[in-house]
Coordinates of C-alpha atoms in Angstrom, one line a residue:
M1 CA 132.8 142.1 139.0
E2 CA 132.2 137.8 139.4
K3 CA 132.8 138.4 143.1
I4 CA 131.6 139.6 146.4
I5 CA 133.5 142.4 147.5
D6 CA 132.4 142.9 151.1
E7 CA 133.6 146.6 151.8
S8 CA 133.9 145.8 156.1
L9 CA 136.1 143.7 155.6
Q10 CA 139.0 145.9 153.5
G11 CA 142.0 146.2 154.4
T12 CA 141.4 143.1 157.6
T13 CA 144.4 142.4 159.4
L14 CA 144.6 138.1 160.0
T15 CA 145.4 136.3 163.1
I16 CA 146.4 132.9 163.8
E17 CA 147.1 131.0 166.6
D18 CA 150.7 131.5 167.4
K19 CA 153.3 128.9 167.6
N20 CA 155.6 128.9 170.1
A21 CA 158.7 127.6 168.3
N22 CA 158.2 130.3 165.7
S23 CA 160.0 133.8 166.2
K24 CA 159.4 135.9 163.6
K25 CA 156.2 138.4 162.7
L26 CA 153.5 137.7 159.7
Y27 CA 151.6 141.1 159.6
I28 CA 149.2 139.7 156.1
E29 CA 146.1 142.6 154.9
S30 CA 143.2 140.8 152.5
Y31 CA 141.3 143.1 150.0
G32 CA 139.1 142.4 147.5
C33 CA 136.6 139.3 147.2
Q34 CA 136.4 136.0 149.0
M35 CA 139.0 134.1 147.1
N36 CA 141.7 136.6 148.4
F37 CA 140.7 136.6 152.2
S38 CA 140.7 132.5 150.9
D39 CA 144.0 132.2 149.9
S40 CA 145.3 134.4 152.9
E41 CA 144.1 131.4 155.4
I42 CA 146.2 129.4 153.0
V43 CA 149.5 131.8 153.2
A44 CA 149.2 132.1 156.9
S45 CA 149.7 128.6 156.6
I46 CA 152.6 128.0 154.3
L47 CA 154.1 131.0 156.5
A48 CA 153.0 129.1 159.7
N49 CA 155.3 126.2 158.9
E50 CA 158.5 129.0 157.8
G51 CA 158.9 130.1 161.7
F52 CA 155.9 132.6 161.2
N53 CA 153.5 133.6 163.7
T54 CA 150.7 136.2 162.5
T55 CA 150.7 140.3 164.1
Q56 CA 147.9 143.1 164.4
N57 CA 150.5 145.2 165.2
L58 CA 152.3 146.5 162.2
K59 CA 155.2 148.0 163.8
E60 CA 156.4 144.7 165.1
A61 CA 156.3 143.1 161.5
D62 CA 159.0 141.1 159.9
L63 CA 157.5 140.4 157.1
V64 CA 154.0 142.8 154.8
L65 CA 151.9 141.2 153.2
V66 CA 149.1 142.2 151.1
N67 CA 147.2 140.5 149.0
T68 CA 145.5 142.5 146.5
C69 CA 142.7 142.5 143.9
S70 CA 142.8 144.4 140.8
I71 CA 138.6 144.4 139.9
R72 CA 137.9 148.1 140.9
E73 CA 140.4 151.2 140.6
K74 CA 139.5 152.2 144.2
A75 CA 141.1 148.7 145.5
E76 CA 144.1 149.4 143.4
L77 CA 144.6 153.0 145.1
T78 CA 144.0 151.6 148.1
V79 CA 146.7 149.4 148.5
R80 CA 149.0 151.7 146.9
K81 CA 148.5 153.8 149.9
R82 CA 149.0 151.1 152.0
L83 CA 152.6 150.5 150.4
E84 CA 153.7 153.8 150.8
K85 CA 152.9 154.1 154.3
F86 CA 154.6 150.4 154.8
N87 CA 157.4 152.0 153.3
A88 CA 157.6 154.7 156.1
I89 CA 157.9 151.7 159.1
K90 CA 160.8 150.5 157.0
K91 CA 162.9 153.4 157.7
D92 CA 162.7 152.3 161.0
R93 CA 162.7 148.5 160.9
P94 CA 165.1 148.2 157.5
H95 CA 165.0 144.3 158.2
M96 CA 161.5 144.3 157.6
K97 CA 160.6 143.1 154.3
V98 CA 157.0 143.9 151.9
G99 CA 155.5 141.3 149.2
V100 CA 152.9 141.9 146.9
L101 CA 150.4 139.1 147.0
G102 CA 147.3 137.9 144.1
C103 CA 145.4 139.4 141.8
M104 CA 147.8 142.8 141.2
A105 CA 150.8 141.0 141.7
E106 CA 151.3 139.9 137.3
R107 CA 150.3 143.2 136.1
L108 CA 152.1 145.6 138.4
K109 CA 155.2 144.0 139.2
H110 CA 157.7 145.6 136.9
Q111 CA 156.5 148.7 138.4
F112 CA 156.2 148.1 142.3
L113 CA 159.7 146.0 142.1
E114 CA 161.8 147.7 139.5
E115 CA 160.2 151.1 138.9
E116 CA 158.8 152.4 142.2
K117 CA 161.2 150.1 144.5
I118 CA 158.5 149.9 146.3
V119 CA 157.9 146.0 147.4
D120 CA 160.7 143.7 148.0
M121 CA 158.6 140.9 146.8
V122 CA 155.8 139.8 144.7
V123 CA 153.8 137.2 144.5
G124 CA 151.4 135.8 142.0
P125 CA 147.6 133.5 143.5
D126 CA 149.4 130.2 141.9
A127 CA 152.5 130.8 142.8
Y128 CA 151.7 131.1 147.3
K129 CA 154.1 127.2 148.0
D130 CA 157.1 129.1 146.3
L131 CA 156.8 131.5 149.4
P132 CA 159.6 130.0 151.6
N133 CA 162.2 129.9 148.1
L134 CA 161.3 134.2 147.4
I135 CA 161.7 134.8 151.6
Q136 CA 165.0 132.9 151.1
E137 CA 166.2 135.5 147.8
I138 CA 164.7 138.5 149.7
D139 CA 166.7 137.9 152.9
E140 CA 169.4 137.4 150.9
G141 CA 169.1 141.0 149.4
R142 CA 167.5 139.8 146.5
S143 CA 163.9 140.7 144.5
A144 CA 162.4 138.7 143.9
V145 CA 159.3 137.7 142.0
N146 CA 157.1 134.4 140.4
V147 CA 153.6 135.7 138.9
I148 CA 153.4 132.0 136.8
L149 CA 150.0 131.5 136.2
S150 CA 149.7 127.6 136.7
K151 CA 147.5 125.2 135.0
D152 CA 147.4 122.6 137.4
E153 CA 147.6 124.0 141.6
T154 CA 144.1 124.4 142.9
Y155 CA 145.9 124.0 146.7
G156 CA 144.5 121.0 147.0
D157 CA 147.1 119.1 149.8
V158 CA 146.8 122.5 151.8
A159 CA 144.8 122.9 155.0
P160 CA 143.7 126.7 155.1
V161 CA 144.0 127.9 158.7
R162 CA 141.3 130.1 159.3
L163 CA 141.9 133.9 160.4
N164 CA 139.6 135.3 162.5
T165 CA 136.5 133.2 161.6
N166 CA 133.3 133.2 163.9
G167 CA 134.6 129.1 164.0
V168 CA 131.4 128.9 163.2
T169 CA 131.0 129.4 159.6
A170 CA 134.5 129.1 156.2
F171 CA 135.4 129.0 152.6
V172 CA 136.6 125.9 150.8
S173 CA 137.9 126.8 147.7
I174 CA 136.6 124.2 144.3
T175 CA 138.0 126.1 141.7
R176 CA 140.4 128.1 140.5
G177 CA 140.6 130.7 137.8
C178 CA 138.5 131.5 135.0
D179 CA 137.6 131.3 131.3
N180 CA 134.7 133.3 130.9
M181 CA 136.8 135.9 129.4
C182 CA 134.1 138.7 130.2
T183 CA 135.1 141.9 128.4
F184 CA 135.0 143.9 131.9
C185 CA 136.8 141.0 133.9
V186 CA 140.7 140.9 134.7
V187 CA 140.6 137.9 136.3
P188 CA 141.8 135.5 133.6
F189 CA 144.6 136.7 133.3
T190 CA 145.6 138.0 136.8
R191 CA 144.3 133.9 138.3
G192 CA 144.9 132.0 134.9
R193 CA 142.5 129.4 133.4
E194 CA 140.2 127.3 135.3
R195 CA 140.3 124.2 136.7
S196 CA 139.2 122.2 139.7
R197 CA 140.1 120.9 142.9
D198 CA 140.0 116.6 143.4
P199 CA 136.4 116.3 145.3
Q200 CA 138.2 114.1 147.7
S201 CA 140.5 117.0 149.3
I202 CA 137.4 119.2 149.6
I203 CA 135.2 116.4 150.9
D204 CA 138.2 115.8 153.3
E205 CA 138.4 119.3 154.1
V206 CA 134.6 119.7 155.1
N207 CA 135.2 116.2 157.4
D208 CA 137.5 118.8 158.8
L209 CA 135.6 122.0 159.4
W210 CA 133.5 119.8 161.2
S211 CA 135.1 117.8 163.6
K212 CA 136.6 121.3 164.6
G213 CA 133.2 122.4 164.9
F214 CA 132.1 124.7 161.8
K215 CA 128.6 124.7 160.7
E216 CA 128.4 125.9 157.8
I217 CA 130.3 126.5 154.1
T218 CA 131.0 128.0 151.2
L219 CA 132.1 126.5 147.8
L220 CA 134.7 129.1 146.8
G221 CA 135.6 130.1 142.8
Q222 CA 135.5 132.3 140.2
N223 CA 132.6 130.3 138.8
V224 CA 131.7 127.2 140.1
D225 CA 129.0 125.9 138.5
S226 CA 132.2 125.7 136.1
Y227 CA 133.9 122.8 138.4
L228 CA 134.8 120.0 136.6
W229 CA 137.3 117.1 137.7
Y230 CA 138.6 115.0 135.6
G231 CA 142.0 113.8 137.0
G232 CA 143.4 117.3 136.8
G233 CA 144.2 119.8 134.4
L234 CA 142.9 122.6 133.3
K235 CA 138.8 122.5 132.3
K236 CA 139.9 123.9 128.1
D237 CA 141.2 120.2 128.4
F238 CA 138.9 118.1 129.4
E239 CA 137.9 117.4 125.5
K240 CA 141.0 115.1 125.1
A241 CA 140.6 113.3 128.0
S242 CA 140.0 109.5 127.8
D243 CA 137.4 107.7 127.7
M244 CA 137.5 106.8 131.7
Q245 CA 138.3 110.1 132.8
K246 CA 134.7 111.3 131.5
A247 CA 133.2 108.4 132.4
T248 CA 133.9 109.3 136.0
A249 CA 134.4 113.0 135.4
V250 CA 132.4 114.6 138.5
D251 CA 130.4 117.9 137.6
F252 CA 129.6 120.6 140.5
S253 CA 126.0 119.0 141.0
Q254 CA 127.5 116.0 142.2
L255 CA 130.1 117.7 144.0
L256 CA 127.1 119.2 145.7
E257 CA 125.5 116.5 146.9
R258 CA 128.8 114.4 147.8
V259 CA 129.6 117.8 150.0
A260 CA 125.9 117.4 151.5
L261 CA 125.8 113.2 152.0
A262 CA 129.2 113.7 154.1
Q263 CA 127.8 116.2 156.3
P264 CA 123.9 116.1 156.5
K265 CA 123.4 118.6 159.3
M266 CA 126.1 121.3 158.3
R267 CA 124.9 123.9 156.4
I268 CA 125.8 124.6 152.7
R269 CA 126.0 127.4 150.5
F270 CA 128.2 128.5 146.7
S271 CA 129.6 131.1 145.0
T272 CA 129.6 132.2 142.6
S273 CA 127.5 130.9 139.8
N274 CA 127.5 132.0 136.1
P275 CA 124.3 131.5 134.3
Q276 CA 126.0 130.3 131.6
D277 CA 127.0 127.5 133.3
M278 CA 124.4 126.8 135.9
T279 CA 122.6 123.7 135.0
L280 CA 118.9 122.3 136.3
D281 CA 121.1 119.5 137.7
V282 CA 122.0 121.9 140.5
I283 CA 118.2 123.4 141.1
H284 CA 117.4 119.9 141.7
T285 CA 120.2 118.7 144.1
M286 CA 119.5 121.7 145.8
A287 CA 115.8 120.7 146.6
K288 CA 116.5 117.5 147.4
Y289 CA 119.1 118.6 150.5
D290 CA 117.5 120.1 153.6
N291 CA 121.2 121.5 154.1
I292 CA 121.5 123.5 151.1
C293 CA 120.7 126.6 151.7
N294 CA 118.2 128.3 149.3
Y295 CA 120.4 131.2 147.9
I296 CA 122.0 131.9 144.7
H297 CA 124.4 134.6 144.0
L298 CA 123.4 134.7 139.7
P299 CA 125.4 137.8 138.7
V300 CA 124.1 139.0 135.2
Q301 CA 125.8 142.7 135.1
S302 CA 123.0 143.8 132.3
G303 CA 119.3 143.5 131.8
S304 CA 120.2 144.9 127.9
N305 CA 121.0 141.6 125.1
R306 CA 122.7 144.6 123.5
I307 CA 125.2 145.3 126.4
L308 CA 125.3 141.4 127.9
K309 CA 126.7 140.6 123.9
A310 CA 129.6 143.6 124.1
M311 CA 130.4 142.0 127.8
N312 CA 131.6 138.5 126.6
R313 CA 128.4 137.4 129.0
L314 CA 127.0 134.2 127.0
H315 CA 123.5 134.1 128.1
T316 CA 120.4 136.7 126.8
R317 CA 118.1 138.4 128.8
E318 CA 115.6 136.2 127.9
E319 CA 117.8 132.6 129.2
Y320 CA 118.2 134.5 132.3
F321 CA 114.4 134.5 132.2
E322 CA 113.9 131.0 131.4
L323 CA 116.9 130.5 134.4
I324 CA 114.9 132.3 136.7
D325 CA 111.8 130.9 136.1
N326 CA 113.3 126.9 137.0
I327 CA 114.4 128.4 140.1
R328 CA 111.5 129.6 141.4
K329 CA 109.3 126.6 139.9
I330 CA 111.6 124.3 141.3
I331 CA 112.9 126.0 144.7
P332 CA 110.0 128.4 145.1
D333 CA 111.2 130.1 148.2
C334 CA 115.0 131.0 146.9
A335 CA 116.5 134.1 147.3
I336 CA 118.5 135.0 144.6
S337 CA 121.2 137.7 144.7
Q338 CA 123.1 139.9 141.8
D339 CA 126.1 141.9 140.6
M340 CA 125.3 144.8 138.2
I341 CA 127.2 147.2 136.5
T342 CA 126.0 150.7 134.5
G343 CA 127.8 152.6 132.6
F344 CA 129.7 150.1 130.6
P345 CA 130.7 151.6 126.9
T346 CA 127.6 152.9 124.4
E347 CA 125.8 151.2 127.4
T348 CA 122.5 153.9 125.3
E349 CA 119.3 155.3 127.8
E350 CA 117.4 152.5 126.5
D351 CA 119.9 149.2 127.5
H352 CA 119.8 151.1 131.3
K353 CA 115.6 150.6 131.0
D354 CA 116.1 146.8 130.4
T355 CA 118.8 146.5 133.6
L356 CA 115.7 148.6 135.2
S357 CA 112.9 146.2 133.8
L358 CA 115.1 143.2 134.0
M359 CA 114.9 144.4 138.2
E360 CA 112.0 144.5 138.0
Y361 CA 111.2 141.2 136.5
V362 CA 113.2 138.9 139.2
K363 CA 112.8 141.5 141.9
Y364 CA 116.4 140.2 143.9
D365 CA 116.8 140.0 147.3
Y366 CA 119.6 141.7 147.0
G367 CA 122.6 142.9 145.0
F368 CA 125.9 144.6 144.5
M369 CA 126.1 147.7 142.2
F370 CA 128.9 148.9 140.4
A371 CA 129.4 152.1 138.4
Y372 CA 131.9 150.9 135.0
S373 CA 135.7 151.2 136.0
E374 CA 138.0 150.4 133.2
R375 CA 140.6 147.9 134.3
P376 CA 143.4 148.6 132.8
G377 CA 144.6 144.5 130.9
T378 CA 140.8 143.8 129.9
L379 CA 139.6 143.5 126.7
A380 CA 136.9 146.5 126.8
E381 CA 140.1 148.7 128.2
R382 CA 141.8 148.0 124.8
K383 CA 139.1 147.9 122.1
M384 CA 136.5 149.7 123.8
E385 CA 136.0 153.7 124.9
D386 CA 134.1 154.6 128.3
D387 CA 132.4 156.4 126.4
V388 CA 129.5 157.4 129.5
P389 CA 129.8 160.4 131.6
E390 CA 130.7 159.9 135.2
E391 CA 127.0 161.7 136.0
I392 CA 125.5 159.5 133.8
K393 CA 126.6 156.9 135.4
K394 CA 126.6 158.2 139.1
R395 CA 122.3 158.5 138.1
R396 CA 122.2 155.4 136.8
L397 CA 123.6 153.5 139.4
S398 CA 121.4 155.9 141.6
E399 CA 118.6 154.5 139.9
I400 CA 119.6 150.9 140.0
I401 CA 120.4 151.2 144.3
A402 CA 116.7 152.8 144.8
L403 CA 115.4 149.9 142.9
Q404 CA 116.9 147.5 144.7
R405 CA 116.6 148.9 147.7
Q406 CA 113.1 148.1 147.5
H407 CA 112.6 144.8 146.6
C408 CA 115.4 144.2 149.3
Q409 CA 112.6 145.6 151.8
E410 CA 109.7 143.3 150.0
R411 CA 112.1 140.6 149.8
T412 CA 112.6 140.3 153.4
E413 CA 109.3 141.3 154.0
Q414 CA 107.8 138.1 152.8
H415 CA 109.7 136.1 155.5
L416 CA 107.6 138.0 158.2
G417 CA 105.2 135.5 160.2
K418 CA 107.4 133.0 159.8
V419 CA 109.1 130.3 162.0
Q420 CA 112.7 129.7 159.9
E421 CA 116.3 127.9 160.9
V422 CA 119.1 130.4 161.8
L423 CA 122.9 129.5 162.3
I424 CA 123.6 131.7 165.0
E425 CA 126.8 133.1 164.2
G426 CA 128.1 135.7 166.5
T427 CA 126.7 138.9 168.1
S428 CA 124.7 141.6 167.6
K429 CA 126.6 144.1 165.2
K430 CA 123.7 147.1 167.4
S431 CA 123.0 145.1 170.7
D432 CA 125.3 143.0 173.3
E433 CA 121.9 141.7 173.8
H434 CA 121.4 140.4 171.2
F435 CA 122.0 137.3 168.7
M436 CA 122.8 137.8 164.8
G437 CA 122.7 135.0 162.3
R438 CA 121.3 134.0 158.9
N439 CA 118.5 132.0 157.7
S440 CA 118.7 129.0 154.9
Q441 CA 118.2 132.3 152.6
N442 CA 121.2 134.3 153.6
T443 CA 119.0 136.5 155.5
V444 CA 120.3 138.5 158.5
A445 CA 118.0 138.3 161.5
V446 CA 118.9 139.5 164.9
F447 CA 116.8 137.9 168.0
P448 CA 117.3 138.4 172.0
K449 CA 120.1 136.3 173.4
E450 CA 118.3 134.5 176.1
N451 CA 120.4 130.9 176.7
Y452 CA 121.6 130.0 173.4
K453 CA 125.3 129.9 172.0
V454 CA 127.0 131.0 168.9
G455 CA 126.7 127.9 165.8
D456 CA 123.6 126.8 167.6
F457 CA 121.1 125.8 165.4
V458 CA 118.0 127.9 166.2
M459 CA 114.2 128.1 165.3
V460 CA 113.3 132.1 165.3
R461 CA 110.3 133.7 164.1
M462 CA 110.3 136.9 162.6
D463 CA 108.4 139.6 164.4
D464 CA 110.0 142.1 162.6
C465 CA 112.5 143.9 159.6
T466 CA 114.3 146.6 159.0
S467 CA 115.1 146.9 154.7
A468 CA 117.2 144.2 154.8
T469 CA 118.0 142.1 158.6
L470 CA 114.8 140.1 160.4
I471 CA 113.8 141.1 163.9
G472 CA 112.6 137.8 165.5
E473 CA 112.3 135.6 168.7
A474 CA 114.0 132.3 169.2
V475 CA 111.5 129.5 170.0
G476 CA 112.9 126.2 170.3
Y477 CA 116.6 124.6 168.8
S478 CA 116.2 123.0 165.2
E479 CA 116.2 119.5 165.0
N480 CA 119.7 120.2 163.2
N481 CA 121.4 121.1 166.8

């Protein structure tokens, strides 16, 4: 749950520019969070060098890959249905091979490969560089699997292709894995222990994106605040590092500053933050540099200390409030969004009221809210009974969503009458006559196109709004343009 899942992107087919010399066709679908979509770019880059061009036409594919997510049951059911469809097509294209990538790979490898025989290949999130070997295995008629989790793989040396991009915004992965062991989450088991990318490789990627015309990047990780580079290796082994390694280590606030300085006109965002790891250094760095956006995704999961403890969240309600107070004090116009789980095992009405009261205190700009779904392999699944009835989960979730909608309206209205910088990302979904983009606080704004173009930084006067979208008029270019 430590990751944003955009429902509108689920199952997106990814395409890149063809290489003339390539003769094979790759069809790749992605499910889950931003990390998975970023990983699909890495996979496409690796396979482009192996003779594969991408296609959106399933019936001409030689290799079909599904990049999977284990965070919610719905995603697994969707992927399973897609695999059944691919196998139906395979009857007419027997040479077509099907593979599962990502978070479902390790947990379901035996079912997919041996019991149900619905895939030819299973590849975990740390094994993408092994794809050429695995493809050779299946071409020779053998099933192939590599789900070994790495202590050092960060794909820092793979320049990801940008798939289905608007050419304006891009994700840059900075960490892989997670050490937090929240009881509801499968990520530590599917993506392994935490390790960070070499900061220079991150700067190089950001510089390359700027040279290609990108104007905004999001530094991406399961828990970006936990970023720590000391020469390579797992974060948990930092205590064994030499004195020199410790003295020259780079933490997240330092990385953020380096990226901000490397490209002063490029907008910088980051996701996801964890309350237990976020330091005041990060907030001060955000305040120091104008090109770091005033927006933090800060999942809390519950407002109840008892439930937070059961989730193994290493922060209390009071510590979370202190962090929120510090953010508001240092960056008064910072937007904050949340992840929230309702109906976690043993949750009472009192716990639920604690969540609502926490939301009233913070008044989030927006959020990602879910009813608890038991995930196989997690500590909660092994040790706790999923004892909150579905109808109670649904009712509590609807109350959380209703309150969030109210707060979202209030937060959006705060921008009215202001002139704010917006980066144009594309045409509005509702009107060909309007552009859409986001302000620093990540709120979507739409305004008449006039003579501006995608990728421009423009100043927009905010005249009206819906609950989540600002409606305005451009009054000129920003000084960033």
